[in-house]
Coordinates of C-alpha atoms in Angstrom, one line a residue:
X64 CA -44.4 -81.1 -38.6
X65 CA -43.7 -82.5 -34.9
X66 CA -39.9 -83.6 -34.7
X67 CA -40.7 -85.4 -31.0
X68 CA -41.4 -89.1 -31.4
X69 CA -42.3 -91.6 -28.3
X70 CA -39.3 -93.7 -28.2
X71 CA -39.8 -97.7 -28.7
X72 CA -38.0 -100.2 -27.7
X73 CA -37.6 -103.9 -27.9
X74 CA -36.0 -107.5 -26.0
X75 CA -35.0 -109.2 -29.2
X76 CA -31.8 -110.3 -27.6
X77 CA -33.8 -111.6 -23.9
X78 CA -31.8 -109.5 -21.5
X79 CA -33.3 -109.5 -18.1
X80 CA -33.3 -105.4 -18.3
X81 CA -33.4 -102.8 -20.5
X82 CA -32.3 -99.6 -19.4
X83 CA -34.1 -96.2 -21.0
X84 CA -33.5 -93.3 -21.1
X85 CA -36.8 -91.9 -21.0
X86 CA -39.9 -92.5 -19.0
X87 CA -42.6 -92.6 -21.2
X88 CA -41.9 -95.1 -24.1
X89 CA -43.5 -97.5 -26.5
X90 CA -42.4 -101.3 -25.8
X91 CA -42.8 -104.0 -29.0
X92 CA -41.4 -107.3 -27.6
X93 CA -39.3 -108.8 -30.3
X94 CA -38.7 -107.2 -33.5
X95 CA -41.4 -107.6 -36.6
X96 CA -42.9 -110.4 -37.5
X97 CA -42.5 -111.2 -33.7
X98 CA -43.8 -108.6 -32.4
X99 CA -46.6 -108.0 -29.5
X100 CA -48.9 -105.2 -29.3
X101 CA -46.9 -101.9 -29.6
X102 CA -48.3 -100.3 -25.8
X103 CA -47.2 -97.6 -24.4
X104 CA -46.0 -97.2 -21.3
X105 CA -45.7 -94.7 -19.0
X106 CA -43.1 -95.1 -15.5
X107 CA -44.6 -91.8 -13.9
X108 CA -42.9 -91.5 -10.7
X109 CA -41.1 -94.5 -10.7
X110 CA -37.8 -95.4 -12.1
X111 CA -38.8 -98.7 -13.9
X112 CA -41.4 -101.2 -15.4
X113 CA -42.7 -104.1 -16.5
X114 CA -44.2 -105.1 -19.7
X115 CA -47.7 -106.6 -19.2
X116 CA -47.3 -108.6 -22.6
X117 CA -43.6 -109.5 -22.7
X118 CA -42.5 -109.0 -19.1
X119 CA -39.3 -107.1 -20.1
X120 CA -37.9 -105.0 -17.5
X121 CA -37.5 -101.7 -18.0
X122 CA -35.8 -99.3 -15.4
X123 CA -35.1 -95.8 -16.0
X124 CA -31.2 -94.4 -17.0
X125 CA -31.3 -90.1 -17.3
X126 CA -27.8 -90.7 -18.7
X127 CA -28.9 -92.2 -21.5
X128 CA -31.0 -89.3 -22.8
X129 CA -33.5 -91.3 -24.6
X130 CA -31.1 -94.4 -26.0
X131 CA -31.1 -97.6 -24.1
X132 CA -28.6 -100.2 -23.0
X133 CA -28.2 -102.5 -25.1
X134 CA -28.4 -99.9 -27.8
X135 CA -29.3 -102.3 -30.5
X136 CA -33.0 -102.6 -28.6
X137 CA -33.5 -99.0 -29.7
X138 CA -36.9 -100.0 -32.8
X139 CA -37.1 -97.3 -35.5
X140 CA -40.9 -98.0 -36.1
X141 CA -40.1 -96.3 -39.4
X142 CA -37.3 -98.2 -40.4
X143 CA -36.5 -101.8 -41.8
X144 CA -35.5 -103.5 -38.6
X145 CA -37.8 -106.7 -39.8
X146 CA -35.1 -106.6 -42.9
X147 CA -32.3 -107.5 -40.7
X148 CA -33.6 -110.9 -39.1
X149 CA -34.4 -111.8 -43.1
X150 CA -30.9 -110.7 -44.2
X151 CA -29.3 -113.2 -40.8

C-alpha cells in the first residue's frame, strides 16, 4: 500500500495566504459542504499560487515540511472535518 498522499489544503478561516509546505498540493476552498472542486495544483518552479476557483494564495514554506500556516487549513480528505462545522 502507498503511504504518500498529495497534501490538501483549505481557506475556511479567509486568510489572504496560506503558506505550504509542499509544492504540489490539492486545494478544496472551504471545508465540506462548502467545498469547490478538489484541483490539484502544481507551483513547479515557483514559490506560490493562486487558486483558479477560490483565489486563495498559496506561496511555498520548505520549513514547514508538508504542514501549512495556519495549521488548522491542513483537510484530512479521509477524515470528518465536515463533523466539526456541524458540532460549532
Amino acid at each position: 500500500m502507498a503511504t504518500h498522499t498529495t497534501p490538501h489544503f483549505h481557506n475556511q478561516p479567509g486568510v489572504p495566504q496560506v503558506r505550504v509546505g509542499a509544492k504540489e498540493f490539492m486545494c478544496v476552498g472551504a471545508l465540506p459542504p462548502f467545498d469547490h472542486p478538489h484541483i490539484f495544483i502544481d507551483m513547479g518552479e515557483d514559490n506560490d499560487a493562486i487558486c483558479p476557483y477560490c483565489s486563495t494564495h498559496y506561496a511555498y514554506d520548505a520549513t514547514l515540511h508538508g504542514g501549512c500556516v495556519p495549521p488548522d487549513c491542513v483537510f484530512d480528505p479521509g477524515g470528518h472535518a465536515g463533523d466539526e462545522l456541524a458540532r460549532g
